[in-house]
Each structure stands twice: as C-alpha cells, then as structure tokens.
Coordinates of C-alpha atoms in Angstrom, one line a residue:
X1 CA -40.1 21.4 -34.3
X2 CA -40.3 21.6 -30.9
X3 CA -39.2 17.4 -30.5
X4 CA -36.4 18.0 -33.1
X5 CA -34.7 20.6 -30.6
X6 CA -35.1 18.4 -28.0
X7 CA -33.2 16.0 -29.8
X8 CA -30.7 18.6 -30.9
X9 CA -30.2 19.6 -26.6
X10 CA -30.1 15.4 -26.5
X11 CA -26.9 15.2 -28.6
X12 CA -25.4 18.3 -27.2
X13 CA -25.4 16.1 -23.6
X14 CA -24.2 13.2 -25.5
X15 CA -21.6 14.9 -27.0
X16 CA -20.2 16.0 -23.3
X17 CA -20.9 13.2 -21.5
X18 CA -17.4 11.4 -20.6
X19 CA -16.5 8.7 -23.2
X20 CA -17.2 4.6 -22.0
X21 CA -14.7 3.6 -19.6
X22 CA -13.8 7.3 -18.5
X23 CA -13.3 7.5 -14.7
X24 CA -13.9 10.6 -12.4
X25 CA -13.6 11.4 -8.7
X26 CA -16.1 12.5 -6.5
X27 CA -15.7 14.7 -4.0
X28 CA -16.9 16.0 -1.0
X29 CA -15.2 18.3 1.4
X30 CA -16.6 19.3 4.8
X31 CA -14.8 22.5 6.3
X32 CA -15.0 23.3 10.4
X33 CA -15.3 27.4 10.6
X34 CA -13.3 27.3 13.2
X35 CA -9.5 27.2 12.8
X36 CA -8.2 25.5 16.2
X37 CA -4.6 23.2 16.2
X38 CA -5.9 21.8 12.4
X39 CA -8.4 20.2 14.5
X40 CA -12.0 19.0 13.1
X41 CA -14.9 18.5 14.8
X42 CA -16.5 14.7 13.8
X43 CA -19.9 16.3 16.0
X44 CA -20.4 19.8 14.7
X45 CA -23.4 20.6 13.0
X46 CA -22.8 23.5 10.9
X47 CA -20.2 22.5 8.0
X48 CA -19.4 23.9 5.0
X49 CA -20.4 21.3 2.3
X50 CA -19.5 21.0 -1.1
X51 CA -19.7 18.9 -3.4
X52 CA -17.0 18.7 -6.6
X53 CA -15.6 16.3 -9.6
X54 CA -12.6 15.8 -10.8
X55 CA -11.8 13.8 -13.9
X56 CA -8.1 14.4 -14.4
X57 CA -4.9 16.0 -12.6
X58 CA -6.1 18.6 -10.7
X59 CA -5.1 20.4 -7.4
X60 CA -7.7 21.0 -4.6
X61 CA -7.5 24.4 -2.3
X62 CA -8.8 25.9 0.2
X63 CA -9.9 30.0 0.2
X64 CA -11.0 30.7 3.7
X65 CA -14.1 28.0 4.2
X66 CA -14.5 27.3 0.0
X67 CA -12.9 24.7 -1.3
X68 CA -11.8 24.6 -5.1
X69 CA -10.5 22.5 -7.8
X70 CA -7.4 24.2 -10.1
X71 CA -5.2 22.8 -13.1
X72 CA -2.8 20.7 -11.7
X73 CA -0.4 23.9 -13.6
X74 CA -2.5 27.0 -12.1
X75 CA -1.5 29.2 -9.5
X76 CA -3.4 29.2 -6.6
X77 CA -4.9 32.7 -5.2
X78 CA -2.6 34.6 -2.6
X79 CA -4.0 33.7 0.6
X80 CA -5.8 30.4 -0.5
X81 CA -4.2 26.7 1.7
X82 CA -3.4 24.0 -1.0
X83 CA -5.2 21.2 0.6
X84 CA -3.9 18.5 -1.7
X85 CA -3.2 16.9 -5.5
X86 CA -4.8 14.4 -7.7
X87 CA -2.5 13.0 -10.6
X88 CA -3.7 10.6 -12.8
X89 CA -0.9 8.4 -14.2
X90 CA -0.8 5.1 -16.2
X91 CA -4.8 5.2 -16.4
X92 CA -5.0 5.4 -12.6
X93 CA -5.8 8.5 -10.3
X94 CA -3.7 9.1 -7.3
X95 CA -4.3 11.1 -4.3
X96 CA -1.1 13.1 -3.5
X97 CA 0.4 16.1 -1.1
X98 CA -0.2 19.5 -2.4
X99 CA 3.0 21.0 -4.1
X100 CA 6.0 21.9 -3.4
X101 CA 6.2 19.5 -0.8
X102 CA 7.9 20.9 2.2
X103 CA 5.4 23.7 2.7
X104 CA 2.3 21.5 2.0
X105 CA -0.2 20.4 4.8
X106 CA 0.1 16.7 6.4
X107 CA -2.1 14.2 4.8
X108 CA -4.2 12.2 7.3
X109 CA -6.3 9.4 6.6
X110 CA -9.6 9.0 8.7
X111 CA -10.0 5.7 10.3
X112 CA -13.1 5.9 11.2
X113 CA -14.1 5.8 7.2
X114 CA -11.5 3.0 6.4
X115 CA -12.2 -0.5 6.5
X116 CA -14.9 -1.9 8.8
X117 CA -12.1 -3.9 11.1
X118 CA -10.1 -1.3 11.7
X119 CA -6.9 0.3 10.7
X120 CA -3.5 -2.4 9.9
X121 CA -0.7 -0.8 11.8
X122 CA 2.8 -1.3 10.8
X123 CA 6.3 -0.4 12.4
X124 CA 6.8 3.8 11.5
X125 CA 3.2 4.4 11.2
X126 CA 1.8 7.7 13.0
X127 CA -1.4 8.0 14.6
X128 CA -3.0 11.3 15.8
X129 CA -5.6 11.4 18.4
X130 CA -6.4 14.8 18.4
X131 CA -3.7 17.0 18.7
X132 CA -1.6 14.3 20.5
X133 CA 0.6 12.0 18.0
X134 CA 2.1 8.4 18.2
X135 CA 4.6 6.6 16.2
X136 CA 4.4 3.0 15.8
X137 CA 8.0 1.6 17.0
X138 CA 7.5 -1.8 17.3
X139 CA 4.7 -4.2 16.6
X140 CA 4.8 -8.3 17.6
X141 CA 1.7 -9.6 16.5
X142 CA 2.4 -13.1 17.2
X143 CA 4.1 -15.2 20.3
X144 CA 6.6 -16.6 17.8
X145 CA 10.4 -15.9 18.4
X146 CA 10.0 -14.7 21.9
X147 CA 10.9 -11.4 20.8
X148 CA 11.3 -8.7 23.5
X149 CA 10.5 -4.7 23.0
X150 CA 13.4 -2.8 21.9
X151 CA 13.7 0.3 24.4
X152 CA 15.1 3.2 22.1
X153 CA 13.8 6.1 20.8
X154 CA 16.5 7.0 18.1
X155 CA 18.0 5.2 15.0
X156 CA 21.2 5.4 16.6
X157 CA 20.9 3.8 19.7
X158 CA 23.9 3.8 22.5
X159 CA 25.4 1.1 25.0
X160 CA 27.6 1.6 27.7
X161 CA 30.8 -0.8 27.7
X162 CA 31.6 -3.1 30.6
X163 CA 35.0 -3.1 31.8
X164 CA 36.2 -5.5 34.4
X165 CA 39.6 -5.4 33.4
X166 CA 40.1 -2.5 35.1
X167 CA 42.3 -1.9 38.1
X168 CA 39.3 -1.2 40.3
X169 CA 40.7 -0.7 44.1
X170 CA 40.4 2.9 44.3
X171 CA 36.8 3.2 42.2
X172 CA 33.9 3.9 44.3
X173 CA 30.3 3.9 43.3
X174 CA 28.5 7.0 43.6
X175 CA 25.3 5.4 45.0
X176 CA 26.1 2.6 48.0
X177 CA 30.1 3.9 48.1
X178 CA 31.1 0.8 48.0
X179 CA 34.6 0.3 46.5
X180 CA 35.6 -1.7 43.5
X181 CA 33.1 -4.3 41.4
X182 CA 30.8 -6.5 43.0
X183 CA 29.9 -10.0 42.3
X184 CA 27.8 -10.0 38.8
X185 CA 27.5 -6.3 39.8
X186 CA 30.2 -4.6 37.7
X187 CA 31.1 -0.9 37.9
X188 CA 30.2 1.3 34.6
X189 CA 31.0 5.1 34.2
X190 CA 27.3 5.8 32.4
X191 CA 26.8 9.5 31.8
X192 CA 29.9 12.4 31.8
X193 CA 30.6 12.6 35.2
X194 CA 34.3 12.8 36.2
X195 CA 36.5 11.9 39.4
X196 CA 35.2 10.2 41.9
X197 CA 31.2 10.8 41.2
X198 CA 32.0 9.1 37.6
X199 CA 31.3 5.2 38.3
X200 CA 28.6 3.6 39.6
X201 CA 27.3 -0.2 40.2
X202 CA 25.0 -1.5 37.9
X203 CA 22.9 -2.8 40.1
X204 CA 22.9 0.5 41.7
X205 CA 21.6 2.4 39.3
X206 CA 19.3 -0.4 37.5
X207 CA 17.5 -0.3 41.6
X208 CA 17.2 3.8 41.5
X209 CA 16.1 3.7 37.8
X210 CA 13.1 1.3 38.3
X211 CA 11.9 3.8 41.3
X212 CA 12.1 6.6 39.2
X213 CA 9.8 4.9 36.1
X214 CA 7.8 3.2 38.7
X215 CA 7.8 -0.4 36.8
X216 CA 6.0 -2.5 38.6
X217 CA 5.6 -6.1 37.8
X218 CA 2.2 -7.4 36.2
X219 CA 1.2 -10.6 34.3
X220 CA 1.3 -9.2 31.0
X221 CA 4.6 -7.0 31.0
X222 CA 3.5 -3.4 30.2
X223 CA 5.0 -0.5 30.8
X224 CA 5.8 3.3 30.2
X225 CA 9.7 3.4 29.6
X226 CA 11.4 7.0 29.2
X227 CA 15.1 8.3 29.1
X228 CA 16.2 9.3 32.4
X229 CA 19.7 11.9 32.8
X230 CA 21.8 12.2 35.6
X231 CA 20.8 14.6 38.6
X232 CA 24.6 16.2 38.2
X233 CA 25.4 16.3 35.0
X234 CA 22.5 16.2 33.2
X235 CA 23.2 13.9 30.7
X236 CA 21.2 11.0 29.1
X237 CA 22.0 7.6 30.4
X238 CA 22.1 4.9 27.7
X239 CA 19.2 2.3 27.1
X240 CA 21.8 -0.8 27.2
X241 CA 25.0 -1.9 28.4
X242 CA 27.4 -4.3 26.4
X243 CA 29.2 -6.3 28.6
X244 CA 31.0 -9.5 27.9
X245 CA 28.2 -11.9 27.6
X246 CA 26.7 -9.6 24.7
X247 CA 24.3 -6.2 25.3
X248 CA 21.8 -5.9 27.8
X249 CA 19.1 -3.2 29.0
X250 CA 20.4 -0.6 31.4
X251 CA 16.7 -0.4 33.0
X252 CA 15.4 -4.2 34.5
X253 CA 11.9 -4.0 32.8
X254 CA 9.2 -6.5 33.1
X255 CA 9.3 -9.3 30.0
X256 CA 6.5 -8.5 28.3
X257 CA 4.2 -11.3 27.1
X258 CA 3.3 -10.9 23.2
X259 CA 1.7 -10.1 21.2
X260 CA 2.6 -6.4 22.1
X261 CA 2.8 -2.8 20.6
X262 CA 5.6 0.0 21.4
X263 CA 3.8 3.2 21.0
X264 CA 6.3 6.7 21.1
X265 CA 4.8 9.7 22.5
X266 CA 5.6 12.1 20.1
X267 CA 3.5 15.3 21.3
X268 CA 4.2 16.3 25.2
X269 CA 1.4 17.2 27.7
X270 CA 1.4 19.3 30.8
X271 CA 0.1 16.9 32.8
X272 CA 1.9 13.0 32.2
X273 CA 4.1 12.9 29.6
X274 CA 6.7 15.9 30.0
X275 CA 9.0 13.9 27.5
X276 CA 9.4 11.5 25.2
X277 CA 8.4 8.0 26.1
X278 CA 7.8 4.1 24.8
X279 CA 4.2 2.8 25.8
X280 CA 4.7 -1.2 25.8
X281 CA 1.5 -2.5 26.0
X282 CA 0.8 -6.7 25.9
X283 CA -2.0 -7.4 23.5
X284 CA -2.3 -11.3 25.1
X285 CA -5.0 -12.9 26.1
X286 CA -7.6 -11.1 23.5
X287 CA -6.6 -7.6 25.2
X288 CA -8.3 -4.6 24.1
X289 CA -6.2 -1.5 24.2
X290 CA -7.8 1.9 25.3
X291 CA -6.5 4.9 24.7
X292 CA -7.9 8.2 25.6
X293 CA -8.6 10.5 28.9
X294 CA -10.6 8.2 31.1
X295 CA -9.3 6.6 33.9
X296 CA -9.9 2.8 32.5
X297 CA -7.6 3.6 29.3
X298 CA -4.1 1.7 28.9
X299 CA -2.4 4.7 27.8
X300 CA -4.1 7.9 28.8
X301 CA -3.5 11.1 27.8
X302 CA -4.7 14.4 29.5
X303 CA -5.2 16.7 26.9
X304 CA -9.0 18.6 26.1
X305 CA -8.8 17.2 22.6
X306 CA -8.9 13.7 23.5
X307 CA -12.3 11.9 24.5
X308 CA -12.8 9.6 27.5
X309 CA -12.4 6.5 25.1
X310 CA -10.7 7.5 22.1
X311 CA -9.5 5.0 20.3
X312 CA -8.8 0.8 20.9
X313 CA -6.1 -1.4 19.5
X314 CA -6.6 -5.2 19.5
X315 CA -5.4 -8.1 17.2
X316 CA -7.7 -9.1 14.7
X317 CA -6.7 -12.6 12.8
X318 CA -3.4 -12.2 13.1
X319 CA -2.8 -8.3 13.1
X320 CA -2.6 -5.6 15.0
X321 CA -5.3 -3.1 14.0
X322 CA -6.4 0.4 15.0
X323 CA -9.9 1.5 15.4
X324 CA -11.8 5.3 16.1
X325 CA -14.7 4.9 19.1
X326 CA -16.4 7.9 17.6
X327 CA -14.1 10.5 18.9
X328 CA -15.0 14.0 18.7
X329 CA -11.8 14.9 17.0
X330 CA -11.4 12.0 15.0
X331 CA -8.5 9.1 15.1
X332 CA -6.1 9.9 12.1
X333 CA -2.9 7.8 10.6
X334 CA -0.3 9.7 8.5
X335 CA -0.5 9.1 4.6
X336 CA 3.3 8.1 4.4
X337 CA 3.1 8.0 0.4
X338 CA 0.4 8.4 -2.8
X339 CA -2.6 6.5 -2.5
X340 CA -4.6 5.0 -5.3
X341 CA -8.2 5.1 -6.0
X342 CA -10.4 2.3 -6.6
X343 CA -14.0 1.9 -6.9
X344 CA -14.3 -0.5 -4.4
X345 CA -13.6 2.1 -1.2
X346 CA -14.1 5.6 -0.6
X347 CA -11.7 7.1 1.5
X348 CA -11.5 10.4 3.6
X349 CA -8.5 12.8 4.1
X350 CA -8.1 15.5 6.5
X351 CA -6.0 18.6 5.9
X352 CA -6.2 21.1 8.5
X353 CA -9.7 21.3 9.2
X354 CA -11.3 20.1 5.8
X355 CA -12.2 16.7 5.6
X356 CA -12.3 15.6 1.6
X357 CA -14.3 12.2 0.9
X358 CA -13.2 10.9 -2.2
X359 CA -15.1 8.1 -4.1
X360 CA -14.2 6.9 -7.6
X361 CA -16.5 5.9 -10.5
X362 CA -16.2 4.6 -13.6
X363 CA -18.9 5.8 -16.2
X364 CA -20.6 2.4 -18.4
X365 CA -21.1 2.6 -21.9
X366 CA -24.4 3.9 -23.2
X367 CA -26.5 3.5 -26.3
X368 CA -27.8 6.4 -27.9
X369 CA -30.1 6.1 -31.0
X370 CA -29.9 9.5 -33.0
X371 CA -32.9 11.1 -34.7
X372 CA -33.9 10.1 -37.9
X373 CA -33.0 13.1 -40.9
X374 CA -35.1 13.4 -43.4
X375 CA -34.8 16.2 -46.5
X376 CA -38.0 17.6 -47.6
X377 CA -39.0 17.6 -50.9
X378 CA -40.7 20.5 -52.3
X379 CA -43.3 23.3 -50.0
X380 CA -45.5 20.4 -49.6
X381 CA -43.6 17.6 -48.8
X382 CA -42.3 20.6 -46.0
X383 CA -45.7 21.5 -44.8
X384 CA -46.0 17.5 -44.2
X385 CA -42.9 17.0 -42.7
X386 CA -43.7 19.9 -40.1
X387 CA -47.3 18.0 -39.8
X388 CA -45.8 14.7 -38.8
X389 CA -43.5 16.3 -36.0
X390 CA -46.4 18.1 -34.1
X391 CA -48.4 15.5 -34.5
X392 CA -45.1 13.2 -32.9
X393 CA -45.4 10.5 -36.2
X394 CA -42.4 8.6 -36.4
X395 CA -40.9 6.8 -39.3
X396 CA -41.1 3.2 -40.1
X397 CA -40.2 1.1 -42.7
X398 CA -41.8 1.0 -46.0
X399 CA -42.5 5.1 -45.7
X400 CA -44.2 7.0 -42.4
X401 CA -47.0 6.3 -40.4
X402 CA -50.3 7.9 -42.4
X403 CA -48.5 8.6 -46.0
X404 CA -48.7 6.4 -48.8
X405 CA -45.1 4.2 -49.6
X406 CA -44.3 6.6 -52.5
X407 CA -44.2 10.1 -50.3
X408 CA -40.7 9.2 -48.8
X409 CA -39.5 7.8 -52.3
X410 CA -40.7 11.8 -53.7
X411 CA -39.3 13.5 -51.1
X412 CA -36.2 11.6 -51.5
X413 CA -36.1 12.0 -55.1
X414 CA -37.3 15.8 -54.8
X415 CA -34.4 16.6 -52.6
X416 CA -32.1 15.5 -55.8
X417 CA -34.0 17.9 -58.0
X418 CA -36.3 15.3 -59.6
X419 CA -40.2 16.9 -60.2
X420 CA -42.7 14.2 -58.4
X421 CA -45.8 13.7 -58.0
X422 CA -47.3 14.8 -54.5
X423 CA -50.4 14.2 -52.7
X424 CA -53.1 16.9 -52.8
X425 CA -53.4 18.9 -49.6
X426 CA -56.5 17.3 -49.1
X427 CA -55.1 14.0 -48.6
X428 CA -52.7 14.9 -46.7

C-alpha cells in the first residue's frame, strides 16, 4: 500500500511537471541594501539573493530588498519599484521595461556577464561607468574612406556663412584689429555680437580657440573637443564654417588617425568635465583605450564611483568592443530595445540596485511508465493482492511472480462477477 501511494505522489509530479518542449526562465536577482545613485556594488558581500522561475508573461518587482514575480495584469503593491517585464510572444520570451514606460527604471545590461570578448559598440549606444554616462557618437573601425570625426553634439548641427562679397573697408576684427579680410583669412560675424565687436578673422579666432581646448598635436590625433561661447555675449560659437569651397571646422583639430571612437560626456563632474564634450580617441596601432580615475587612462574621469581602471575599449577582428576590468560599480550599456532569450547565453540586467541574471531552459521529454492496475477478485484474491505489494512482487507476463497462471485469469474474471476457483490460504 505503502508503494501504491508512492506511485500515486509520482503521477501527481508528473501531472505538474511542464509539458516536452515547455521553456522557463531562471532567475536570480542580487539586491545592494544600500540605495546610493542606483549604484550596485560588483564587491559587496552581503546581498540579498533570490532565486525565482518564470514560465510565461510575468512582471518582476521590487518591495524594499524582496524581489517578486506578478501577472503580467496584477497591480503591483503601493510602494513596491517595477524592476522590469517578461512577455512571451510567438513561442519566444522577451525581456522588456517595466510598464507604462515613461515612469519605468532604465534597463542596463552588465558587460561584464556578456560575451567573453567584450561588448560590440555601435553609433547611439550608451555606456555607464558608474554614475558617469557616455554616448557612442561616432565609431570608425577601419582605415577605409579616410573618414574624419564629426565635431557636434546635436542633430542639428550649425555653420557659419562666409561672406567675401562684402564691402569690408570699415570691418574690423575684434581680436588683432586689423581692418577688412585677410589673405585666405576671411572675416565671419560668429556669435550675436553687434557693431564693431561683431566680426572677427578666422584665423583669429581658430588661434584663441585651440589655446582655450589646449589641442596639442600627437601622432595619433586625439583629443577632448567642447563648445566654447563668446566672453561678451555669451553665445555658442558654431562647430563649422561654410565658405565657398564647401564647410569646414571652426576649431583646427588634429586629423585623427583611424580607427577611432567619439565618446560624448553625458554626466558633468566637478572636477574636468564642467560641460558637455567629444572624446576622440585613435584606436591605431592595436591601442588599448583606458577609461577610469588613474592617471594612465585615455579619458579619465574624477568621480568616487569610478575605479582606477575602469573599463578598456580596443578593436577586436574588425570591431570596436567594450570590456568591464572588474570595476566595483560595474560597466553597463543601455538596453535600447526588447531582448530575446536563448539558451545559449545568460544575461544580467541591472535596475537600480538589483542585478537579475536570467538564463533560459528548455525542459526534454521524459518517459514515465505508470503503475500497473489490477482489480481484485474476491476477499482472497484482496488479501493476496495486499500480500504481493508488501512483499514489493511485481507483475509479469503469464500471471505474478509466486501465483499459479490461473490467479490473474480469476481475479480478472472475479472482477466481472464470475465465481472461480481460488487457491487455499495455505498456498498462498
């Protein structure tokens, strides 16, 4: 009796196992207790841990340091963080932002948990080294088409017209007062000053410009490039001029020698970058890029939550990739859309500070033999029966192990209300 429960609890498991080919997600979500800048701490020992699964749509929150699974249609608790949404269309799971959109948390994927060669980084990508961020704005991975940085900031980048046509005998520049337009060195009226503070050479100002960005030339090209405004006015000079021989940068930078990345500041510090910025950086000659707080990195950046070496970029066979150099805070890239799940990689998000690893599985078809019925007979064929199972007999062919042929055929016929013949309880 006691085997014939057991097999009862077996088909109960069975019966809520997933089905063959039914896929689920594994989960496991590490939370920081301490709620700093939606930082997370890659080196701190005490995390909250928990492990979940998720087979279907389902939306993952976060109530204080617990983290939860909901029906994709629940309300979450007042006070709870949706942390992010799993939707499973066309047979596939996706990993999605929490909903409604606008007020959801920032996906970030965790490079240090992506592939082994690093991080692929492609033009509008954003990268967070801590609490400091970086868009992607231009990317050359190869020496083809001696293409040059492009130094704007904005979609909507303005020139400042050329005009030699003009009567230019009482125009003075601002700078050398010199009057009227000098050889190859035409006046230009570049920011809103008026009267006679409003045109200046362009030599001029291209000579006060490279003091004030400090370019300096090098081998390789690089350089920190920022907006500058006028000292009077105040307003923003323009990143190129468009003269007659077509448009040219207002600032004479170095030609950079590619490969080469153009790297936006996009978060300002206290201590170098007050405003926004380009980073050009050459990536020839096998160059390894360092960024971080140390005083060997390419770009650094002097801010607490940024380590010594942070992070490297460097081409790998033909593209430019990103990489984490076990940073305390971790090297993130924003998730700029969905993501789908395979079985092949396991990925990790962060949302504020909870980092979810999610791993998918598909579940193989099993075989599972049922036990045998059998229907008693009569009150001895049932004492016998109940014999067999404690004494863990199991049926063959022909009739069970111990019992003549004929028993099974009785019990059989017994059951259908047909008097046999049964063995004396001394036989049995």
């Amino acid at each position: 009796l006691k085997r014939l429960g057991s097999g009862d609890s077996k088909r109960r498991k069975m019966d809520r196992m997933p089905s063959p080919g039914a896929q689920a997600v594994q989960i496991v979500s590490n939370t920081w207790a301490r709620d700093s800048h939606d930082l997370f701490d890659f080196e701190a020992l005490q995390l909250h841990t928990k492990n979940l699964t998720a087979s279907g749509s389902v939306q993952c929150i976060r109530s204080g340091t617990d983290v939860q699974l909901l029906n994709e249609h629940a309300t979450p608790p007042p006070g709870s963080d949706q942390l992010l949404r799993l939707v499973q269309r066309g047979g596939a799971l996706w990993v999605d932002k929490a909903l409604p959109p606008a007020n959801s948390k920032k996906l970030w994927l965790v490079v240090r948990d992506l592939a082994p060669c690093g991080q692929k980084l492609t033009e509008g990508d954003i990268i967070k080294l801590g609490r400091f961020k970086f868009r992607i704005r231009q990317v050359a991975a190869s020496a083809c088409d001696g293409v040059q940085p492009e130094l704007r900031l904005d979609d909507n980048c303005a020139s400042c017209m050329i005009d030699v046509t003009k009567d230019d005998e009482h125009l003075t520049c601002r700078i050398c007062l010199l009057d009227g337009h000098g050889e190859d060195d035409p006046l230009i009226s570049p920011c809103l000053c008026k009267g006679s503070v409003e045109y200046v050479h362009l030599g001029c100002l291209r000579h006060w410009i490279r003091g004030r960005l400090n370019l300096s030339d090098n081998a390789s090209g690089s350089y920190f490039y920022r907006p500058l405004a006028c000292e009077l006015c105040k307003g923003l000079y323009p990143a190129y001029v468009q003269g007659p021989d077509g448009r040219a940068p207002l600032a004479e930078v170095p030609k950079t020698k590619p490969p080469f990345i153009a790297l936006e500041n996009m978060v300002r510090d206290s201590m170098q970058h007050s405003s926004r910025g380009l980073h050009v950086i050459s990536l020839a000659d096998n160059k390894l890029l360092k960024l971080g707080r140390g005083h060997e990195s390419d770009v650094r950046i002097s801010d607490v939550s940024i380590s010594r070496c942070h992070a490297t970029i460097r081409v790998h066979e033909g593209q430019v990739v990103l990489e984490d150099n076990n940073s305390k805070f971790g090297t993130l890239i924003a998730m700029k859309k969905p993501r789908l799940l395979d079985t092949a990689n396991t990925i990790s998000i962060q949302v504020g500070r909870t980092v979810l690893s999610l791993s998918l599985q598909r579940y193989a078809e099993q075989v599972y033999s049922p036990m045998p019925q059998v229907v008693p007979g009569n009150a001895q064929d049932e004492r016998a029966l109940r014999l067999l199972l404690l004494t863990g007999s199991s049926r063959e062919e022909g009739g069970f192990q111990g019992f003549p042929p004929d028993w099974q055929g009785g019990a059989a016929q017994g059951a259908q209300g047909t008097p046999q013949e049964t063995q004396p309880d001394e036989e049995l």
